[in-house]
């Protein structure tokens, strides 16, 4: 809250103290945030002026990656692939990226989300995206209605640009059925 000024006065020193306490307790999110602050922005400690500290940035980012933080795993993968503050190592980069890939694969292990499945289908002669998705949107599936409305509004992915259809589907997504 102190870092961004949400529901509290913005105070970098207080934010760093709170983040340090949480990081010391093993919170990967706090470790990742401290890693980013130390590496790219600035860092402060009791009795110190604000300054950049790359070594602490790497240390906190590494700790967060060990804790499974996806952003930290990606950051450490990038650091190792480029040799940025750590030894350049394709195998170390791959180990970090593989952990993220496993997480993503786990999310889709039970199958693709319904809206994604519809986009992947194809019907000869016409866009199945418009056919299957529109039918589901008509049945009141708010997520699909939003996706279809957005595509009609932008005229993308096989949907012709049609503001009337976009508005109709977006109203369904918002739960406003007064237009029926």
Short mmCIF file of N, CA, C and O in Angstrom, two decimals, residues 3 19 22-23 26-40 56-65 68-76 79:
data_model
loop_
_atom_site.label_atom_id
_atom_site.label_comp_id
_atom_site.label_asym_id
_atom_site.label_seq_id
_atom_site.Cartn_x
_atom_site.Cartn_y
_atom_site.Cartn_z
N UNK A 3 3.85 1.49 -1.21
CA UNK A 3 4.62 1.60 -2.45
C UNK A 3 3.87 2.38 -3.52
O UNK A 3 4.44 3.22 -4.18
N UNK A 19 7.96 -4.70 2.92
CA UNK A 19 8.35 -5.74 1.97
C UNK A 19 9.50 -6.58 2.51
O UNK A 19 9.51 -7.81 2.35
N UNK A 22 8.17 -9.05 5.08
CA UNK A 22 7.45 -10.15 4.43
C UNK A 22 8.43 -11.07 3.69
O UNK A 22 8.29 -12.29 3.72
N UNK A 23 9.43 -10.49 3.03
CA UNK A 23 10.43 -11.29 2.31
C UNK A 23 11.22 -12.15 3.28
O UNK A 23 11.50 -13.32 2.99
N UNK A 26 9.65 -15.24 4.04
CA UNK A 26 9.57 -16.19 2.93
C UNK A 26 8.49 -15.93 1.92
O UNK A 26 8.19 -16.80 1.11
N UNK A 27 7.90 -14.75 1.90
CA UNK A 27 6.84 -14.44 0.94
C UNK A 27 7.45 -14.18 -0.44
O UNK A 27 8.15 -13.18 -0.63
N UNK A 28 7.19 -15.07 -1.44
CA UNK A 28 7.78 -14.90 -2.77
C UNK A 28 7.36 -13.61 -3.47
O UNK A 28 8.15 -13.02 -4.21
N UNK A 29 6.13 -13.15 -3.24
CA UNK A 29 5.67 -11.91 -3.86
C UNK A 29 6.47 -10.71 -3.37
O UNK A 29 6.86 -9.84 -4.16
N UNK A 30 6.72 -10.66 -2.07
CA UNK A 30 7.53 -9.58 -1.51
C UNK A 30 8.97 -9.69 -1.99
O UNK A 30 9.60 -8.68 -2.32
N UNK A 31 9.49 -10.90 -2.07
CA UNK A 31 10.86 -11.09 -2.55
C UNK A 31 10.99 -10.62 -3.99
O UNK A 31 11.96 -9.95 -4.35
N UNK A 32 10.01 -10.98 -4.81
CA UNK A 32 10.04 -10.56 -6.21
C UNK A 32 9.98 -9.04 -6.34
O UNK A 32 10.72 -8.44 -7.12
N UNK A 33 9.09 -8.43 -5.57
CA UNK A 33 8.96 -6.97 -5.62
C UNK A 33 10.26 -6.30 -5.19
O UNK A 33 10.72 -5.36 -5.84
N UNK A 34 10.86 -6.80 -4.12
CA UNK A 34 12.15 -6.23 -3.69
C UNK A 34 13.23 -6.46 -4.73
O UNK A 34 14.07 -5.58 -4.97
N UNK A 35 13.21 -7.62 -5.37
CA UNK A 35 14.18 -7.88 -6.44
C UNK A 35 14.05 -6.87 -7.57
O UNK A 35 15.04 -6.34 -8.06
N UNK A 36 12.82 -6.60 -7.96
CA UNK A 36 12.59 -5.63 -9.03
C UNK A 36 13.01 -4.23 -8.60
O UNK A 36 13.64 -3.49 -9.37
N UNK A 37 12.68 -3.86 -7.37
CA UNK A 37 13.04 -2.52 -6.89
C UNK A 37 14.56 -2.35 -6.79
O UNK A 37 15.11 -1.35 -7.24
N UNK A 38 15.23 -3.33 -6.23
CA UNK A 38 16.68 -3.23 -6.08
C UNK A 38 17.38 -3.26 -7.43
O UNK A 38 18.39 -2.59 -7.62
N UNK A 39 16.86 -4.04 -8.37
CA UNK A 39 17.52 -4.19 -9.67
C UNK A 39 17.31 -3.02 -10.60
O UNK A 39 18.22 -2.63 -11.32
N UNK A 40 16.10 -2.48 -10.60
CA UNK A 40 15.82 -1.52 -11.64
C UNK A 40 15.48 -0.12 -11.16
O UNK A 40 15.63 0.82 -11.92
N UNK A 56 21.54 -7.31 -4.53
CA UNK A 56 20.34 -7.60 -3.75
C UNK A 56 19.16 -7.92 -4.66
O UNK A 56 18.33 -8.76 -4.33
N UNK A 57 19.11 -7.25 -5.79
CA UNK A 57 18.05 -7.53 -6.75
C UNK A 57 18.09 -8.98 -7.22
O UNK A 57 17.06 -9.66 -7.26
N UNK A 58 19.28 -9.45 -7.56
CA UNK A 58 19.43 -10.84 -7.99
C UNK A 58 19.09 -11.79 -6.84
O UNK A 58 18.39 -12.79 -7.02
N UNK A 59 19.57 -11.48 -5.65
CA UNK A 59 19.33 -12.33 -4.49
C UNK A 59 17.83 -12.48 -4.21
O UNK A 59 17.32 -13.60 -4.05
N UNK A 60 17.12 -11.36 -4.16
CA UNK A 60 15.68 -11.43 -3.89
C UNK A 60 14.92 -12.11 -5.03
O UNK A 60 13.99 -12.88 -4.79
N UNK A 61 15.31 -11.84 -6.26
CA UNK A 61 14.64 -12.46 -7.39
C UNK A 61 14.87 -13.97 -7.39
O UNK A 61 13.95 -14.76 -7.63
N UNK A 62 16.10 -14.37 -7.06
CA UNK A 62 16.40 -15.80 -6.97
C UNK A 62 15.57 -16.45 -5.87
O UNK A 62 14.99 -17.52 -6.06
N UNK A 63 15.50 -15.81 -4.70
CA UNK A 63 14.72 -16.36 -3.59
C UNK A 63 13.26 -16.52 -4.00
O UNK A 63 12.62 -17.54 -3.70
N UNK A 64 12.71 -15.54 -4.69
CA UNK A 64 11.32 -15.62 -5.14
C UNK A 64 11.14 -16.74 -6.16
O UNK A 64 10.11 -17.43 -6.16
N UNK A 65 12.13 -16.95 -7.02
CA UNK A 65 12.03 -18.02 -8.02
C UNK A 65 12.05 -19.38 -7.34
O UNK A 65 11.33 -20.29 -7.74
N UNK A 68 8.81 -20.32 -6.23
CA UNK A 68 7.85 -20.63 -7.29
C UNK A 68 7.14 -19.43 -7.89
O UNK A 68 6.19 -19.60 -8.66
N UNK A 69 7.58 -18.21 -7.60
CA UNK A 69 6.94 -17.02 -8.17
C UNK A 69 7.18 -17.00 -9.68
O UNK A 69 8.32 -17.02 -10.14
N UNK A 70 6.09 -16.98 -10.44
CA UNK A 70 6.19 -17.07 -11.90
C UNK A 70 6.97 -15.91 -12.51
O UNK A 70 7.78 -16.12 -13.41
N UNK A 71 6.75 -14.70 -12.04
CA UNK A 71 7.49 -13.55 -12.56
C UNK A 71 8.97 -13.68 -12.27
O UNK A 71 9.82 -13.35 -13.11
N UNK A 72 9.31 -14.16 -11.08
CA UNK A 72 10.72 -14.33 -10.71
C UNK A 72 11.37 -15.43 -11.55
O UNK A 72 12.52 -15.30 -11.96
N UNK A 73 10.63 -16.51 -11.80
CA UNK A 73 11.16 -17.57 -12.66
C UNK A 73 11.46 -17.03 -14.06
O UNK A 73 12.50 -17.33 -14.65
N UNK A 74 10.54 -16.23 -14.59
CA UNK A 74 10.77 -15.64 -15.92
C UNK A 74 11.96 -14.68 -15.88
O UNK A 74 12.79 -14.68 -16.78
N UNK A 75 12.05 -13.88 -14.82
CA UNK A 75 13.15 -12.92 -14.70
C UNK A 75 14.49 -13.64 -14.59
O UNK A 75 15.47 -13.24 -15.24
N UNK A 76 14.53 -14.70 -13.79
CA UNK A 76 15.79 -15.44 -13.66
C UNK A 76 16.13 -16.17 -14.96
O UNK A 76 17.29 -16.26 -15.34
N UNK A 79 17.58 -13.48 -17.11
CA UNK A 79 18.91 -13.11 -16.62
C UNK A 79 19.95 -14.14 -17.05
O UNK A 79 21.02 -13.78 -17.52
#
